């Protein structure tokens, strides 16, 4: 069976932990979009890990971990990530890289940084991992597939043509050092040697795995609201964050995805710019940020403080819907035990009208939150393993959110550890 774990919000919902839990029962774990621009935090008996590119199954000897064709593949980063696991005592994982994945080029990362610099205060708050330039090239048909690394002559011709084109931008738009074709070519040959042991026809492998009835997990990165089509465009990421894209980014039939777990955070956090209706500021935000996640809400890749807000039922219901969630996992609930009252945004007021539908960006920028106030439970809920043992007000919060989401909350996460979970 194929299942997907995806974010219903802006990312950082705690997908890493839920994926890690489910990865244990999976034969195959697949990354199908994004690149090394976001991080999953996983805590297990080897220690605490922030994985950026590798699928979460790498800690289990029995899983095959796949970097699908939809991923922005930073090859030296991948090699380093595999290395760093081994250095920390994790047995060498089984990793397959799709021969159709495209290669993150050194100039993608440079141009990402140059573009942010050029935009100055109007920047997108990119992680400068090269993601936007990478996907621009992919869809402009000027990217490099992994498979192309293995054909030296056409590769050299393409490198020359690419340098010619990129150098116009580097010289005239960014006023930065130019690319040297010979150097880029040598770099790509070194990438080829690094990635060679992992390259596979992933789609064919998955075809076989599905036939054999294997458990396959699609691991999403970021969240629904960062999707380039259905998110808060243009403050989105450059590849689809939706479960549906799992079929494309891995190369499997869409109808095989039977179960979609949307990870929903018990409060809101976001990185980067963009409309964020329930955002809070000052002391109130600092307190939630410092209590949040595991040791505070700071970016796993950049260390930047995350923007904080109250639970947004309008955005989360939309996020679940657009993901096609068959169930939800509510995470980091334990963090909220300090509050007397919990605001939950149940509507957006735009020009005097209240709506429960998540709008397009222009309208979203004008939206003011309409809150329902729920009573707090004022105690520590970590360590509780049965739903019925949660304080009554805590259950009221969960059940209120469940009604708002219109999706059953099957998992409740009440701590960062992998066993800190309540299954309903
Ligand atoms: P992801 O990108 O969606 O995987 O999210 P992150 O890796 O950024 O996860 C957010 C942080 O929350 C990480 O530091 C996790 O260890 C932590 N975390 C996940 N679930 C819980 C939870 O239920 N409670 C607490 N306190 N922290 C959690």
Tab-separated table of C-alpha atoms and ligand atoms in Angstrom:
chain	number	residue	atom	x	y	z
A	1	UNK	CA	0.000	0.000	0.000
A	2	UNK	CA	1.166	3.519	-0.682
A	3	UNK	CA	0.585	6.175	1.944
A	4	UNK	CA	1.656	9.775	2.118
A	5	UNK	CA	2.593	11.984	5.043
A	6	UNK	CA	2.294	15.636	4.259
A	7	UNK	CA	1.979	18.996	5.975
A	8	UNK	CA	-1.380	20.772	6.208
A	9	UNK	CA	0.131	24.111	7.214
A	10	UNK	CA	3.260	26.111	6.370
A	11	UNK	CA	5.730	23.320	7.110
A	12	UNK	CA	7.512	22.400	10.352
A	13	UNK	CA	4.387	20.610	11.548
A	14	UNK	CA	6.472	17.774	12.990
A	15	UNK	CA	6.200	15.522	9.931
A	16	UNK	CA	9.653	14.108	10.657
A	17	UNK	CA	8.539	12.409	13.816
A	18	UNK	CA	5.321	10.996	12.350
A	19	UNK	CA	7.182	9.841	9.242
A	20	UNK	CA	9.840	8.231	11.376
A	21	UNK	CA	7.149	6.324	13.295
A	22	UNK	CA	5.541	5.087	10.099
A	23	UNK	CA	8.877	4.504	8.368
A	24	UNK	CA	9.480	1.714	10.831
A	25	UNK	CA	6.597	-0.214	9.283
A	26	UNK	CA	7.550	0.677	5.712
A	27	UNK	CA	9.594	-1.186	3.139
A	28	UNK	CA	10.188	1.910	1.033
A	29	UNK	CA	10.343	5.584	2.009
A	30	UNK	CA	10.377	8.202	-0.737
A	31	UNK	CA	11.182	11.893	-0.935
A	32	UNK	CA	9.335	13.181	-3.985
A	33	UNK	CA	9.700	16.981	-4.035
A	34	UNK	CA	11.747	19.847	-2.632
A	35	UNK	CA	15.406	19.636	-1.810
A	36	UNK	CA	17.713	20.267	1.092
A	37	UNK	CA	15.890	23.507	1.919
A	38	UNK	CA	13.837	22.128	4.801
A	39	UNK	CA	14.672	19.805	7.606
A	40	UNK	CA	12.990	16.943	9.355
A	41	UNK	CA	13.907	16.456	12.969
A	42	UNK	CA	14.147	12.863	14.087
A	43	UNK	CA	15.014	11.669	17.546
A	44	UNK	CA	15.856	7.986	18.017
A	45	UNK	CA	18.318	5.751	19.826
A	46	UNK	CA	21.206	6.993	17.638
A	47	UNK	CA	20.567	10.577	18.745
A	48	UNK	CA	18.888	13.678	17.336
A	49	UNK	CA	19.114	14.199	13.588
A	50	UNK	CA	18.067	16.936	11.218
A	51	UNK	CA	17.646	15.253	7.842
A	52	UNK	CA	17.446	17.602	4.900
A	53	UNK	CA	17.572	15.415	1.843
A	54	UNK	CA	17.487	11.797	2.944
A	55	UNK	CA	14.157	10.058	3.520
A	56	UNK	CA	13.291	9.235	7.120
A	57	UNK	CA	13.666	5.491	6.648
A	58	UNK	CA	17.471	5.681	6.706
A	59	UNK	CA	17.620	4.550	10.303
A	60	UNK	CA	16.033	1.196	9.551
A	61	UNK	CA	17.970	-1.650	7.960
A	62	UNK	CA	14.859	-3.002	6.235
A	63	UNK	CA	13.860	0.121	4.281
A	64	UNK	CA	14.819	1.265	0.817
A	65	UNK	CA	15.135	5.046	0.800
A	66	UNK	CA	14.372	6.789	-2.422
A	67	UNK	CA	15.155	10.231	-3.755
A	68	UNK	CA	12.478	10.535	-6.406
A	69	UNK	CA	12.639	12.309	-9.741
A	70	UNK	CA	10.723	15.288	-8.297
A	71	UNK	CA	13.473	16.190	-5.835
A	72	UNK	CA	16.068	18.933	-6.277
A	73	UNK	CA	19.100	16.719	-5.845
A	74	UNK	CA	22.136	18.344	-4.286
A	75	UNK	CA	24.649	15.554	-4.834
A	76	UNK	CA	27.505	16.642	-2.512
A	77	UNK	CA	24.907	17.350	0.146
A	78	UNK	CA	23.483	13.858	-0.234
A	79	UNK	CA	26.941	12.287	0.000
A	80	UNK	CA	27.688	14.319	3.119
A	81	UNK	CA	24.388	13.462	4.749
A	82	UNK	CA	24.968	9.739	4.206
A	83	UNK	CA	28.506	10.144	5.552
A	84	UNK	CA	27.383	12.014	8.641
A	85	UNK	CA	24.947	9.225	9.539
A	86	UNK	CA	27.685	6.659	9.298
A	87	UNK	CA	29.948	8.807	11.467
A	88	UNK	CA	27.284	8.763	14.166
A	89	UNK	CA	26.967	5.010	14.187
A	90	UNK	CA	23.978	4.535	11.874
A	91	UNK	CA	24.510	1.494	9.591
A	92	UNK	CA	24.919	2.448	5.908
A	93	UNK	CA	21.382	2.997	4.629
A	94	UNK	CA	20.035	1.594	1.373
A	95	UNK	CA	19.523	4.646	-0.835
A	96	UNK	CA	18.241	4.812	-4.418
A	97	UNK	CA	18.380	7.991	-6.475
A	98	UNK	CA	16.107	8.270	-9.486
A	99	UNK	CA	17.949	8.454	-12.791
A	100	UNK	CA	15.351	11.083	-13.704
A	101	UNK	CA	16.028	13.341	-10.726
A	102	UNK	CA	17.597	16.633	-11.670
A	103	UNK	CA	20.873	17.934	-10.358
A	104	UNK	CA	21.178	20.992	-8.158
A	105	UNK	CA	23.955	22.951	-9.838
A	106	UNK	CA	26.458	25.106	-7.930
A	107	UNK	CA	25.160	28.149	-9.841
A	108	UNK	CA	21.592	27.505	-8.645
A	109	UNK	CA	22.694	28.139	-5.091
A	110	UNK	CA	24.745	31.175	-6.109
A	111	UNK	CA	21.904	32.650	-8.113
A	112	UNK	CA	19.448	32.043	-5.287
A	113	UNK	CA	21.690	34.095	-2.997
A	114	UNK	CA	22.363	36.762	-5.661
A	115	UNK	CA	18.652	37.153	-6.353
A	116	UNK	CA	17.870	37.589	-2.645
A	117	UNK	CA	20.621	40.190	-2.500
A	118	UNK	CA	19.247	41.964	-5.580
A	119	UNK	CA	15.730	42.037	-4.117
A	120	UNK	CA	17.009	43.386	-0.805
A	121	UNK	CA	14.114	44.135	1.544
A	122	UNK	CA	11.637	42.654	-0.955
A	123	UNK	CA	13.222	39.225	-0.827
A	124	UNK	CA	11.273	35.973	-0.363
A	125	UNK	CA	13.313	34.918	2.634
A	126	UNK	CA	14.771	32.028	0.642
A	127	UNK	CA	16.962	29.480	2.414
A	128	UNK	CA	19.406	30.025	-0.497
A	129	UNK	CA	19.500	26.308	-1.200
A	130	UNK	CA	19.016	27.019	-4.895
A	131	UNK	CA	15.468	25.703	-5.023
A	132	UNK	CA	13.790	28.441	-7.082
A	133	UNK	CA	16.547	28.671	-9.746
A	134	UNK	CA	16.646	24.860	-9.865
A	135	UNK	CA	12.943	24.408	-10.588
A	136	UNK	CA	12.960	27.393	-12.962
A	137	UNK	CA	15.598	25.606	-15.024
A	138	UNK	CA	13.808	22.271	-14.780
A	139	UNK	CA	10.600	23.641	-16.239
A	140	UNK	CA	12.457	25.860	-18.703
A	141	UNK	CA	14.016	22.574	-19.861
A	142	UNK	CA	17.533	23.795	-19.148
A	143	UNK	CA	18.181	21.538	-16.150
A	144	UNK	CA	20.435	18.468	-15.967
A	145	UNK	CA	18.990	15.029	-15.254
A	146	UNK	CA	21.129	12.587	-13.285
A	147	UNK	CA	21.099	10.319	-16.337
A	148	UNK	CA	22.801	13.033	-18.401
A	149	UNK	CA	25.881	12.922	-16.176
A	150	UNK	CA	26.747	9.555	-17.718
A	151	UNK	CA	27.087	10.786	-21.307
A	152	UNK	CA	30.301	12.869	-21.401
A	153	UNK	CA	30.100	14.369	-24.901
A	154	UNK	CA	26.539	15.708	-24.852
A	155	UNK	CA	27.165	16.759	-21.253
A	156	UNK	CA	30.138	18.900	-22.275
A	157	UNK	CA	28.151	20.524	-25.080
A	158	UNK	CA	25.311	21.342	-22.700
A	159	UNK	CA	27.685	22.695	-20.067
A	160	UNK	CA	29.183	25.092	-22.594
A	161	UNK	CA	25.784	26.340	-23.725
A	162	UNK	CA	24.603	26.700	-20.132
A	163	UNK	CA	27.633	28.745	-19.108
A	164	UNK	CA	27.154	31.055	-22.039
A	165	UNK	CA	23.579	31.747	-21.022
A	166	UNK	CA	24.121	31.966	-17.259
A	167	UNK	CA	27.107	34.243	-17.717
A	168	UNK	CA	24.922	36.888	-19.341
A	169	UNK	CA	22.872	37.016	-16.142
A	170	UNK	CA	25.884	36.823	-13.882
A	171	UNK	CA	27.622	39.651	-15.682
A	172	UNK	CA	24.779	42.039	-16.436
A	173	UNK	CA	22.112	41.355	-13.818
A	174	UNK	CA	24.120	40.341	-10.769
A	175	UNK	CA	27.627	41.712	-11.514
A	176	UNK	CA	29.230	38.570	-10.128
A	177	UNK	CA	32.108	36.269	-11.162
A	178	UNK	CA	31.435	34.268	-14.327
A	179	UNK	CA	31.176	30.502	-14.716
A	180	UNK	CA	34.024	28.619	-16.350
A	181	UNK	CA	32.772	25.739	-18.486
A	182	UNK	CA	35.784	23.477	-17.828
A	183	UNK	CA	35.369	23.867	-14.079
A	184	UNK	CA	31.651	23.203	-14.164
A	185	UNK	CA	32.205	20.133	-16.318
A	186	UNK	CA	34.794	18.768	-13.878
A	187	UNK	CA	32.391	19.395	-11.003
A	188	UNK	CA	29.651	17.463	-12.776
A	189	UNK	CA	31.965	14.522	-13.401
A	190	UNK	CA	32.748	14.456	-9.702
A	191	UNK	CA	28.990	14.562	-8.988
A	192	UNK	CA	28.545	11.624	-11.355
A	193	UNK	CA	31.056	9.549	-9.400
A	194	UNK	CA	29.436	10.478	-6.078
A	195	UNK	CA	25.919	9.572	-7.163
A	196	UNK	CA	26.709	6.538	-9.355
A	197	UNK	CA	26.351	3.896	-6.613
A	198	UNK	CA	22.794	5.021	-5.884
A	199	UNK	CA	21.277	5.587	-9.333
A	200	UNK	CA	18.271	3.427	-10.224
A	201	UNK	CA	15.217	3.333	-12.438
A	202	UNK	CA	13.052	4.190	-9.449
A	203	UNK	CA	9.705	4.066	-11.192
A	204	UNK	CA	10.384	0.507	-12.388
A	205	UNK	CA	11.484	-0.474	-8.881
A	206	UNK	CA	8.274	0.972	-7.424
A	207	UNK	CA	6.173	-0.823	-10.003
A	208	UNK	CA	7.628	-4.078	-8.714
A	209	UNK	CA	7.320	-3.071	-5.066
A	210	UNK	CA	3.621	-2.240	-5.483
A	211	UNK	CA	3.016	-5.595	-7.198
A	212	UNK	CA	4.687	-7.377	-4.297
A	213	UNK	CA	2.427	-5.578	-1.842
A	214	UNK	CA	5.224	-3.628	-0.142
A	215	UNK	CA	4.488	-0.826	2.302
A	216	UNK	CA	5.495	2.420	0.614
A	217	UNK	CA	5.648	5.805	2.264
A	218	UNK	CA	5.715	9.135	0.459
A	219	UNK	CA	7.356	11.744	2.639
A	220	UNK	CA	6.259	15.298	1.942
A	221	UNK	CA	8.276	18.372	2.767
A	222	UNK	CA	6.937	21.784	3.798
A	223	UNK	CA	3.149	22.169	3.850
A	224	UNK	CA	0.032	22.679	1.754
A	225	UNK	CA	0.145	26.462	2.090
A	226	UNK	CA	3.596	26.548	0.464
A	227	UNK	CA	2.354	24.764	-2.643
A	228	UNK	CA	3.021	26.836	-5.782
A	229	UNK	CA	-0.536	26.289	-7.085
A	230	UNK	CA	-2.694	26.056	-3.994
A	231	UNK	CA	-0.614	27.966	-1.451
A	232	UNK	CA	0.041	31.613	-0.674
A	233	UNK	CA	1.565	32.434	-4.061
A	234	UNK	CA	4.134	33.921	-4.558
A	235	UNK	CA	5.367	33.289	-1.026
A	236	UNK	CA	5.519	29.580	-1.725
A	237	UNK	CA	8.142	27.011	-2.535
A	238	UNK	CA	8.942	25.998	-6.094
A	239	UNK	CA	7.737	22.395	-6.155
A	240	UNK	CA	4.376	20.969	-5.219
A	241	UNK	CA	4.041	20.088	-1.548
A	242	UNK	CA	0.862	18.078	-2.090
A	243	UNK	CA	0.308	14.358	-1.682
A	244	UNK	CA	-1.021	14.201	-5.236
A	245	UNK	CA	2.391	15.215	-6.512
A	246	UNK	CA	3.805	12.108	-4.844
A	247	UNK	CA	2.605	10.145	-7.849
A	248	UNK	CA	4.549	12.385	-10.207
A	249	UNK	CA	7.616	13.039	-8.095
A	250	UNK	CA	8.138	9.334	-7.417
A	251	UNK	CA	6.744	7.829	-10.612
A	252	UNK	CA	3.835	5.737	-9.392
A	253	UNK	CA	0.117	5.617	-10.297
A	254	UNK	CA	-1.982	8.245	-8.457
A	255	UNK	CA	-4.681	5.700	-7.584
A	256	UNK	CA	-2.144	3.689	-5.564
A	257	UNK	CA	-1.994	6.393	-2.856
A	258	UNK	CA	-4.576	4.968	-0.449
A	259	UNK	CA	-3.888	6.840	2.754
A	260	UNK	CA	-2.916	10.470	3.264
A	261	UNK	CA	-1.941	11.640	6.719
A	262	UNK	CA	-1.976	15.411	7.010
A	263	UNK	CA	0.183	16.640	9.844
A	264	UNK	CA	-1.457	19.575	11.582
A	265	UNK	CA	0.297	21.608	14.219
A	266	UNK	CA	-1.621	22.514	17.392
A	267	UNK	CA	-0.581	26.159	16.874
A	268	UNK	CA	0.853	27.964	13.857
A	269	UNK	CA	4.398	28.698	12.806
A	270	UNK	CA	5.840	29.848	9.519
A	271	UNK	CA	9.151	30.831	8.019
A	272	UNK	CA	9.743	33.339	5.282
A	273	UNK	CA	7.544	36.189	4.200
A	274	UNK	CA	3.841	36.027	3.317
A	275	UNK	CA	0.377	36.517	4.761
A	276	UNK	CA	-0.057	34.855	8.146
A	277	UNK	CA	-3.481	35.733	9.508
A	278	UNK	CA	-3.151	34.459	13.082
A	279	UNK	CA	0.364	35.777	13.586
A	280	UNK	CA	1.221	37.023	17.069
A	281	UNK	CA	4.052	39.303	18.060
A	282	UNK	CA	6.186	40.558	20.937
A	283	UNK	CA	6.183	38.796	24.298
A	284	UNK	CA	3.245	36.584	23.410
A	285	UNK	CA	5.036	35.248	20.329
A	286	UNK	CA	8.385	34.939	22.102
A	287	UNK	CA	6.846	32.803	24.824
A	288	UNK	CA	5.186	30.402	22.363
A	289	UNK	CA	8.366	30.328	20.220
A	290	UNK	CA	10.587	29.459	23.139
A	291	UNK	CA	8.243	26.813	24.493
A	292	UNK	CA	7.471	25.448	21.019
A	293	UNK	CA	8.760	22.362	19.230
A	294	UNK	CA	11.685	20.700	20.891
A	295	UNK	CA	13.822	23.488	22.316
A	296	UNK	CA	12.103	26.376	20.563
A	297	UNK	CA	10.756	27.225	17.117
A	298	UNK	CA	13.876	27.988	15.120
A	299	UNK	CA	14.495	26.870	11.534
A	300	UNK	CA	16.074	23.418	11.178
A	301	UNK	CA	18.116	24.589	8.165
A	302	UNK	CA	18.742	28.261	8.896
A	303	UNK	CA	18.311	28.651	12.675
A	304	UNK	CA	16.003	31.614	11.971
A	305	UNK	CA	13.295	32.303	14.565
A	306	UNK	CA	9.965	31.134	13.157
A	307	UNK	CA	6.942	33.412	12.973
A	308	UNK	CA	4.317	32.305	15.488
A	309	UNK	CA	0.542	32.327	15.605
A	310	UNK	CA	-2.568	30.708	17.066
A	311	UNK	CA	-4.247	27.698	15.511
A	312	UNK	CA	-5.849	28.636	12.216
A	313	UNK	CA	-8.796	26.362	11.442
A	314	UNK	CA	-9.538	28.111	8.143
A	315	UNK	CA	-6.020	27.530	6.803
A	316	UNK	CA	-5.709	24.031	8.309
A	317	UNK	CA	-9.076	22.797	6.981
A	318	UNK	CA	-8.090	24.066	3.545
A	319	UNK	CA	-4.667	22.461	3.934
A	320	UNK	CA	-6.239	19.087	4.784
A	321	UNK	CA	-8.699	19.372	1.915
A	322	UNK	CA	-6.118	20.254	-0.707
A	323	UNK	CA	-3.882	17.448	0.547
A	324	UNK	CA	-6.802	15.043	0.306
A	325	UNK	CA	-6.221	14.017	3.910
A	326	UNK	CA	-7.810	10.731	4.956
A	327	UNK	CA	-6.686	11.387	8.529
A	328	UNK	CA	-4.848	14.011	10.532
A	329	UNK	CA	-2.043	13.917	13.070
A	330	UNK	CA	-2.180	16.771	15.568
A	331	UNK	CA	1.316	17.619	16.830
A	332	UNK	CA	3.116	19.587	19.534
A	333	UNK	CA	0.004	19.769	21.647
A	334	UNK	CA	2.081	19.474	24.843
A	335	UNK	CA	3.494	22.949	24.235
A	336	UNK	CA	0.152	24.653	24.886
A	337	UNK	CA	-0.286	23.571	28.509
A	338	UNK	CA	0.820	26.981	29.845
A	339	UNK	CA	-2.102	28.963	28.432
A	340	UNK	CA	-5.211	30.029	30.381
A	341	UNK	CA	-7.177	30.321	27.175
A	342	UNK	CA	-6.488	29.136	23.639
A	343	UNK	CA	-7.585	31.247	20.699
A	344	UNK	CA	-8.626	29.238	17.619
A	345	UNK	CA	-9.202	31.131	14.403
A	346	UNK	CA	-12.570	29.987	13.025
A	347	UNK	CA	-13.101	32.595	10.325
A	348	UNK	CA	-11.442	35.323	8.304
A	349	UNK	CA	-13.010	38.740	8.253
A	350	UNK	CA	-12.458	40.478	4.943
A	351	UNK	CA	-14.178	43.826	4.291
A	352	UNK	CA	-16.732	43.221	7.016
A	353	UNK	CA	-17.636	39.725	5.841
A	354	UNK	CA	-16.630	36.536	7.616
A	355	UNK	CA	-15.577	33.528	5.563
A	356	UNK	CA	-14.452	30.007	6.380
A	357	UNK	CA	-12.866	29.543	2.961
A	358	UNK	CA	-9.162	30.133	2.491
A	359	UNK	CA	-8.830	32.868	-0.130
A	360	UNK	CA	-6.238	33.784	-2.757
A	361	UNK	CA	-3.368	35.999	-1.692
A	362	UNK	CA	-4.810	39.462	-2.330
A	363	UNK	CA	-7.787	38.788	-0.107
A	364	UNK	CA	-5.698	36.854	2.377
A	365	UNK	CA	-3.561	39.943	2.958
A	366	UNK	CA	-6.692	41.787	4.119
A	367	UNK	CA	-8.050	39.007	6.338
A	368	UNK	CA	-8.435	39.532	10.079
A	369	UNK	CA	-8.802	36.496	12.329
A	370	UNK	CA	-12.093	35.734	14.071
A	371	UNK	CA	-11.301	33.771	17.199
A	372	UNK	CA	-13.165	31.292	19.354
A	373	UNK	CA	-11.678	31.069	22.841
A	374	UNK	CA	-11.218	27.654	24.405
A	375	UNK	CA	-10.269	27.052	28.035
A	376	UNK	CA	-6.708	25.899	28.741
A	377	UNK	CA	-5.790	22.690	30.606
A	378	UNK	CA	-2.912	24.219	32.555
A	379	UNK	CA	-0.807	21.117	33.042
A	380	UNK	CA	1.853	18.922	31.509
A	381	UNK	CA	0.440	16.272	29.175
A	382	UNK	CA	3.709	14.630	28.167
A	383	UNK	CA	3.851	11.019	29.251
A	384	UNK	CA	0.129	10.401	28.689
A	385	UNK	CA	-0.416	7.482	26.292
A	386	UNK	CA	-4.198	7.094	26.313
A	387	UNK	CA	-6.589	9.568	24.833
A	388	UNK	CA	-9.053	9.238	27.709
A	389	UNK	CA	-6.358	10.244	30.194
A	390	UNK	CA	-5.826	13.659	28.631
A	391	UNK	CA	-7.345	16.518	30.646
A	392	UNK	CA	-10.907	17.307	29.631
A	393	UNK	CA	-10.087	20.766	28.274
A	394	UNK	CA	-7.290	19.299	26.200
A	395	UNK	CA	-9.706	16.796	24.637
A	396	UNK	CA	-12.137	19.653	24.035
A	397	UNK	CA	-9.430	21.514	22.138
A	398	UNK	CA	-8.626	18.425	20.015
A	399	UNK	CA	-12.278	17.655	19.299
A	400	UNK	CA	-13.051	21.281	18.482
A	401	UNK	CA	-10.194	21.282	15.981
A	402	UNK	CA	-11.318	17.935	14.575
A	403	UNK	CA	-14.787	19.310	13.850
A	404	UNK	CA	-13.247	22.346	12.200
A	405	UNK	CA	-10.869	20.243	10.082
A	406	UNK	CA	-13.600	17.835	8.958
A	407	UNK	CA	-10.970	15.078	9.054
A	408	UNK	CA	-10.532	12.504	11.843
A	409	UNK	CA	-7.550	13.198	14.088
A	410	UNK	CA	-6.146	9.725	14.538
A	411	UNK	CA	-2.778	10.631	16.033
A	412	UNK	CA	-2.037	13.119	18.772
A	413	UNK	CA	1.620	13.919	19.391
A	414	UNK	CA	2.443	15.127	22.881
A	415	UNK	CA	6.218	15.288	22.868
A	416	UNK	CA	9.167	15.171	20.460
A	417	UNK	CA	10.181	11.553	21.196
A	418	UNK	CA	9.013	8.868	18.809
A	419	UNK	CA	6.965	7.065	21.454
A	420	UNK	CA	5.259	10.270	22.591
A	421	UNK	CA	2.120	9.625	20.621
A	422	UNK	CA	-1.524	8.861	21.331
A	423	UNK	CA	-3.352	6.700	18.790
A	424	UNK	CA	-7.095	7.164	18.847
B	1	LIG	P1	8.904	18.849	10.029
B	1	LIG	O1	9.722	19.622	9.069
B	1	LIG	O2	7.449	18.908	9.729
B	1	LIG	O3	9.389	17.469	10.261
B	1	LIG	O4	9.001	19.569	11.398
B	1	LIG	P2	10.263	19.815	12.315
B	1	LIG	O5	11.287	18.793	12.136
B	1	LIG	O6	10.641	21.238	12.204
B	1	LIG	O7	9.562	19.549	13.701
B	1	LIG	C1	9.321	20.529	14.550
B	1	LIG	C2	9.983	20.309	15.872
B	1	LIG	O8	8.995	19.851	16.752
B	1	LIG	C3	11.113	19.319	15.975
B	1	LIG	O9	12.099	19.856	16.808
B	1	LIG	C4	10.466	18.093	16.619
B	1	LIG	O10	11.360	17.340	17.399
B	1	LIG	C5	9.439	18.723	17.470
B	1	LIG	N1	8.244	17.951	17.710
B	1	LIG	C6	7.550	17.115	16.879
B	1	LIG	N2	6.442	16.674	17.482
B	1	LIG	C7	6.413	17.242	18.713
B	1	LIG	C8	5.504	17.202	19.812
B	1	LIG	O11	4.451	16.552	19.767
B	1	LIG	N3	5.825	17.948	20.901
B	1	LIG	C9	6.939	18.697	20.985
B	1	LIG	N4	7.159	19.398	22.083
B	1	LIG	N5	7.810	18.780	19.977
B	1	LIG	C10	7.549	18.060	18.862
